[in-house]
């Protein structure tokens, strides 16, 4: 029996996820585009900056953060992840300050979202090993950097996660490359990051609209939030196979898919299967 862990949710071979930072007013428009095309994203919020005073001006565009009331249900079809309480350079903080910045943000965002917040994006994209270790100890399971790979491999370092590309980096070409990929035996992930206010500053909302339109409704793509993908991959790695690979047990609560002798197999949570 040849077993390959090469399938996402639903037996699909590819996953697409988006990651947007800072909780700004332009998220409203971005979410309406994502929802129109069935694209899923993660929004990294600074719960200590949800006020008028936290706005700024970039190249003549007024950028304002959403208030707590405005955040309300806005992100309900997507993931809310942490981005620290007030957006400092984390590596310059004392240990106590670092813990406060992460845990207070988690608490506030969990009150808004109603679920444990386990995702993170580094403010300014900066971090060091000490920050990584601290995040791991505070229940953060993945943390996005601003580094990019241009590729579609599954990121190895979840707490120093590099994405495929920023949305201003040949997004449409990358999307077409992703759709035409045929890397059998591999999981493929397209991971895009950015700030929704950049579409106003760069006056290029048509890029994200066209991208979402082109990549939507592909039967081999799973559209998921960052956390859904991380949870799925962890559960997939947690499958228990017998020594001769003829029996498999899924100790997780998620339905999982993989390939056994070139056949796609589905195993539901808590089940044991003879292959
Ligand atoms: Zn930020």
Short mmCIF file of C-alpha atoms and ligand atoms in Angstrom, two decimals:
data_model
loop_
_atom_site.label_atom_id
_atom_site.label_comp_id
_atom_site.label_asym_id
_atom_site.label_seq_id
_atom_site.Cartn_x
_atom_site.Cartn_y
_atom_site.Cartn_z
CA UNK A 1 0.00 0.00 0.00
CA UNK A 2 1.48 3.32 -1.10
CA UNK A 3 0.12 6.19 0.94
CA UNK A 4 0.66 9.83 -0.03
CA UNK A 5 -0.62 12.78 2.02
CA UNK A 6 -1.40 14.91 -1.01
CA UNK A 7 -5.03 15.95 -0.58
CA UNK A 8 -6.70 18.91 1.05
CA UNK A 9 -10.29 19.09 2.26
CA UNK A 10 -12.67 17.45 -0.20
CA UNK A 11 -9.83 15.57 -1.90
CA UNK A 12 -8.59 18.75 -3.61
CA UNK A 13 -4.91 19.20 -4.40
CA UNK A 14 -4.74 22.96 -4.05
CA UNK A 15 -5.70 25.56 -1.48
CA UNK A 16 -5.97 29.34 -1.75
CA UNK A 17 -5.87 31.69 1.21
CA UNK A 18 -5.62 35.46 1.69
CA UNK A 19 -4.17 37.49 4.59
CA UNK A 20 -4.92 41.18 5.18
CA UNK A 21 -3.65 43.38 8.00
CA UNK A 22 -4.64 46.26 10.27
CA UNK A 23 -8.46 46.19 10.25
CA UNK A 24 -9.04 49.26 8.08
CA UNK A 25 -12.16 50.65 6.42
CA UNK A 26 -11.20 49.23 3.01
CA UNK A 27 -11.64 45.72 4.45
CA UNK A 28 -15.39 46.23 3.95
CA UNK A 29 -14.98 46.50 0.19
CA UNK A 30 -12.40 43.70 0.08
CA UNK A 31 -14.69 41.35 1.99
CA UNK A 32 -17.56 42.10 -0.36
CA UNK A 33 -15.29 41.03 -3.25
CA UNK A 34 -14.13 37.89 -1.42
CA UNK A 35 -17.72 36.98 -0.57
CA UNK A 36 -18.92 37.57 -4.13
CA UNK A 37 -16.42 34.98 -5.44
CA UNK A 38 -16.30 32.57 -2.49
CA UNK A 39 -12.70 33.46 -1.57
CA UNK A 40 -11.72 33.02 2.09
CA UNK A 41 -9.33 35.19 4.02
CA UNK A 42 -7.75 35.95 7.36
CA UNK A 43 -7.82 39.45 8.80
CA UNK A 44 -5.12 40.40 11.29
CA UNK A 45 -6.44 43.00 13.72
CA UNK A 46 -4.96 45.36 16.33
CA UNK A 47 -7.72 45.47 18.93
CA UNK A 48 -6.04 48.34 20.83
CA UNK A 49 -6.18 50.59 17.76
CA UNK A 50 -9.87 50.37 16.94
CA UNK A 51 -10.41 54.13 17.21
CA UNK A 52 -10.31 57.33 15.14
CA UNK A 53 -6.93 58.43 16.56
CA UNK A 54 -5.26 55.41 14.97
CA UNK A 55 -5.85 56.61 11.42
CA UNK A 56 -3.16 57.98 9.13
CA UNK A 57 -2.61 59.51 5.69
CA UNK A 58 -0.72 57.73 2.92
CA UNK A 59 -0.08 59.49 -0.39
CA UNK A 60 -3.16 61.65 0.14
CA UNK A 61 -5.45 58.77 1.08
CA UNK A 62 -7.04 58.94 4.54
CA UNK A 63 -6.76 55.55 6.19
CA UNK A 64 -8.94 54.82 9.19
CA UNK A 65 -9.24 51.80 11.42
CA UNK A 66 -12.63 50.19 11.93
CA UNK A 67 -14.14 50.75 15.36
CA UNK A 68 -15.09 47.80 17.51
CA UNK A 69 -18.77 48.37 16.67
CA UNK A 70 -17.97 48.46 12.95
CA UNK A 71 -15.94 45.26 13.17
CA UNK A 72 -19.01 43.52 14.62
CA UNK A 73 -20.02 40.78 12.19
CA UNK A 74 -17.89 42.03 9.28
CA UNK A 75 -15.40 39.17 9.41
CA UNK A 76 -17.85 36.38 10.27
CA UNK A 77 -17.26 34.42 7.04
CA UNK A 78 -13.49 34.74 7.40
CA UNK A 79 -10.87 34.36 10.13
CA UNK A 80 -9.97 36.99 12.69
CA UNK A 81 -6.32 36.67 13.70
CA UNK A 82 -4.11 38.72 16.01
CA UNK A 83 -1.69 41.43 14.89
CA UNK A 84 -0.76 42.63 18.44
CA UNK A 85 -2.68 45.10 20.57
CA UNK A 86 -1.11 48.35 19.27
CA UNK A 87 1.21 47.39 16.36
CA UNK A 88 4.69 47.85 17.92
CA UNK A 89 7.99 46.32 16.74
CA UNK A 90 7.71 43.18 18.87
CA UNK A 91 11.43 42.45 19.00
CA UNK A 92 12.05 45.75 20.81
CA UNK A 93 9.65 45.03 23.70
CA UNK A 94 10.31 43.69 27.18
CA UNK A 95 9.04 40.19 27.78
CA UNK A 96 6.19 41.56 29.92
CA UNK A 97 5.18 44.09 27.27
CA UNK A 98 5.33 41.42 24.56
CA UNK A 99 3.04 39.11 26.54
CA UNK A 100 0.62 41.98 27.16
CA UNK A 101 0.56 42.95 23.45
CA UNK A 102 -0.29 39.41 22.34
CA UNK A 103 -2.54 38.15 25.11
CA UNK A 104 -4.66 41.32 25.40
CA UNK A 105 -5.15 41.29 21.63
CA UNK A 106 -6.19 37.63 21.80
CA UNK A 107 -8.64 38.31 24.63
CA UNK A 108 -10.29 41.24 22.84
CA UNK A 109 -10.47 39.45 19.49
CA UNK A 110 -11.86 36.30 21.09
CA UNK A 111 -14.62 38.37 22.64
CA UNK A 112 -15.44 39.73 19.17
CA UNK A 113 -15.08 36.47 17.25
CA UNK A 114 -16.35 33.94 19.78
CA UNK A 115 -13.54 31.42 19.11
CA UNK A 116 -9.95 30.89 20.27
CA UNK A 117 -7.73 33.18 18.18
CA UNK A 118 -4.64 31.17 17.23
CA UNK A 119 -3.36 32.97 14.11
CA UNK A 120 -0.99 35.92 13.95
CA UNK A 121 0.75 38.31 11.56
CA UNK A 122 3.89 40.21 12.64
CA UNK A 123 3.38 44.01 12.80
CA UNK A 124 5.83 45.54 10.27
CA UNK A 125 6.83 41.95 9.46
CA UNK A 126 9.64 42.09 12.04
CA UNK A 127 10.50 39.39 14.60
CA UNK A 128 13.35 37.42 16.13
CA UNK A 129 13.74 33.96 17.65
CA UNK A 130 12.73 35.21 21.10
CA UNK A 131 9.44 36.55 19.71
CA UNK A 132 8.81 33.25 17.88
CA UNK A 133 9.37 31.29 21.10
CA UNK A 134 7.09 33.61 23.06
CA UNK A 135 4.28 33.32 20.49
CA UNK A 136 4.46 29.53 20.61
CA UNK A 137 4.10 29.70 24.39
CA UNK A 138 1.04 31.95 24.05
CA UNK A 139 -1.01 29.56 21.94
CA UNK A 140 -0.23 31.11 18.55
CA UNK A 141 -0.04 28.32 15.95
CA UNK A 142 1.10 30.23 12.88
CA UNK A 143 2.56 33.70 12.34
CA UNK A 144 2.85 35.35 8.93
CA UNK A 145 5.90 37.37 7.97
CA UNK A 146 6.18 39.73 4.96
CA UNK A 147 8.64 37.37 3.29
CA UNK A 148 7.47 35.77 0.04
CA UNK A 149 8.58 32.70 -1.91
CA UNK A 150 6.82 33.17 -5.24
CA UNK A 151 5.98 29.46 -5.01
CA UNK A 152 3.20 27.13 -3.93
CA UNK A 153 4.89 24.71 -1.55
CA UNK A 154 3.48 24.18 1.93
CA UNK A 155 5.35 26.57 4.30
CA UNK A 156 7.69 24.68 6.61
CA UNK A 157 8.02 27.25 9.37
CA UNK A 158 4.54 27.99 10.64
CA UNK A 159 5.74 30.61 13.14
CA UNK A 160 7.80 32.42 10.49
CA UNK A 161 5.41 31.81 7.66
CA UNK A 162 6.37 33.10 4.21
CA UNK A 163 3.57 33.71 1.70
CA UNK A 164 3.47 33.17 -2.06
CA UNK A 165 3.27 36.87 -2.91
CA UNK A 166 2.01 40.33 -2.03
CA UNK A 167 -1.01 41.30 -4.14
CA UNK A 168 1.09 43.89 -6.01
CA UNK A 169 3.55 41.26 -7.16
CA UNK A 170 2.20 39.86 -10.47
CA UNK A 171 -0.95 38.56 -8.80
CA UNK A 172 -2.83 37.68 -11.98
CA UNK A 173 0.14 35.81 -13.48
CA UNK A 174 0.68 33.94 -10.22
CA UNK A 175 -3.01 33.03 -10.06
CA UNK A 176 -2.94 31.60 -13.59
CA UNK A 177 0.24 29.65 -12.81
CA UNK A 178 -1.47 28.25 -9.69
CA UNK A 179 -4.57 27.16 -11.58
CA UNK A 180 -2.54 25.43 -14.28
CA UNK A 181 -0.27 23.61 -11.80
CA UNK A 182 -0.28 19.88 -12.06
CA UNK A 183 2.20 18.75 -9.43
CA UNK A 184 0.89 15.28 -8.66
CA UNK A 185 1.84 13.89 -5.27
CA UNK A 186 2.08 17.35 -3.72
CA UNK A 187 -0.14 19.73 -1.85
CA UNK A 188 -0.12 23.19 -3.40
CA UNK A 189 -0.90 26.39 -1.54
CA UNK A 190 -1.31 29.89 -2.93
CA UNK A 191 -1.04 32.40 -0.10
CA UNK A 192 -1.53 36.13 -0.82
CA UNK A 193 -1.01 38.97 1.64
CA UNK A 194 -1.47 42.74 1.71
CA UNK A 195 -3.35 45.71 3.17
CA UNK A 196 -6.76 46.54 1.73
CA UNK A 197 -6.00 50.31 1.92
CA UNK A 198 -3.28 49.75 -0.70
CA UNK A 199 -6.01 49.26 -3.33
CA UNK A 200 -7.14 52.85 -2.68
CA UNK A 201 -3.59 54.22 -2.50
CA UNK A 202 -2.56 52.43 -5.72
CA UNK A 203 -5.98 52.85 -7.30
CA UNK A 204 -6.03 49.21 -8.44
CA UNK A 205 -9.12 47.51 -7.00
CA UNK A 206 -9.62 45.91 -10.43
CA UNK A 207 -6.56 43.69 -9.81
CA UNK A 208 -8.07 41.94 -6.80
CA UNK A 209 -11.52 41.77 -8.41
CA UNK A 210 -10.07 40.16 -11.54
CA UNK A 211 -7.91 37.78 -9.52
CA UNK A 212 -10.84 36.61 -7.36
CA UNK A 213 -13.01 36.19 -10.44
CA UNK A 214 -10.37 34.12 -12.26
CA UNK A 215 -9.42 31.82 -9.38
CA UNK A 216 -12.95 31.25 -8.07
CA UNK A 217 -15.03 28.09 -8.59
CA UNK A 218 -12.14 25.79 -9.48
CA UNK A 219 -13.02 22.23 -8.52
CA UNK A 220 -9.43 21.40 -7.54
CA UNK A 221 -9.04 24.40 -5.19
CA UNK A 222 -10.07 24.58 -1.54
CA UNK A 223 -10.86 28.18 -0.54
CA UNK A 224 -10.02 28.42 3.15
CA UNK A 225 -8.80 30.68 5.91
CA UNK A 226 -5.21 30.46 7.16
CA UNK A 227 -6.28 28.64 10.34
CA UNK A 228 -8.47 26.13 8.51
CA UNK A 229 -5.49 25.17 6.38
CA UNK A 230 -3.12 24.91 9.36
CA UNK A 231 -5.66 22.82 11.31
CA UNK A 232 -6.20 20.53 8.32
CA UNK A 233 -2.47 20.01 7.71
CA UNK A 234 -1.82 19.26 11.39
CA UNK A 235 -4.65 16.73 11.45
CA UNK A 236 -3.42 15.15 8.19
CA UNK A 237 0.06 14.73 9.69
CA UNK A 238 -1.62 13.19 12.77
CA UNK A 239 -3.13 10.24 10.85
CA UNK A 240 -2.02 6.92 12.36
CA UNK A 241 -1.12 4.14 9.92
CA UNK A 242 -0.39 0.51 10.72
CA UNK A 243 3.16 -0.66 10.01
CA UNK A 244 2.08 -2.20 6.68
CA UNK A 245 -0.05 0.90 5.89
CA UNK A 246 -3.19 -1.21 5.45
CA UNK A 247 -5.06 0.32 8.39
CA UNK A 248 -5.49 4.01 9.15
CA UNK A 249 -6.94 5.77 12.20
CA UNK A 250 -7.97 9.43 12.28
CA UNK A 251 -7.76 10.67 15.90
CA UNK A 252 -8.81 14.22 14.92
CA UNK A 253 -12.33 15.64 14.65
CA UNK A 254 -11.84 16.61 10.98
CA UNK A 255 -12.63 14.63 7.84
CA UNK A 256 -9.35 14.05 5.99
CA UNK A 257 -8.37 12.96 2.49
CA UNK A 258 -5.22 11.29 1.15
CA UNK A 259 -4.13 8.97 -1.66
CA UNK A 260 -3.65 5.21 -1.21
CA UNK A 261 -2.47 3.27 -4.29
CA UNK A 262 -3.55 6.20 -6.47
CA UNK A 263 -7.11 6.20 -5.09
CA UNK A 264 -8.39 9.17 -3.11
CA UNK A 265 -9.51 8.05 0.35
CA UNK A 266 -11.69 9.99 2.79
CA UNK A 267 -11.58 9.22 6.49
CA UNK A 268 -13.90 10.97 8.94
CA UNK A 269 -12.87 12.11 12.39
CA UNK A 270 -12.49 9.36 15.00
CA UNK A 271 -12.74 6.56 12.40
CA UNK A 272 -10.52 3.58 11.59
CA UNK A 273 -10.39 2.28 8.00
CA UNK A 274 -8.94 -0.80 6.36
CA UNK A 275 -7.42 0.33 3.07
ZN1 LIG B 1 0.14 45.93 10.25
#
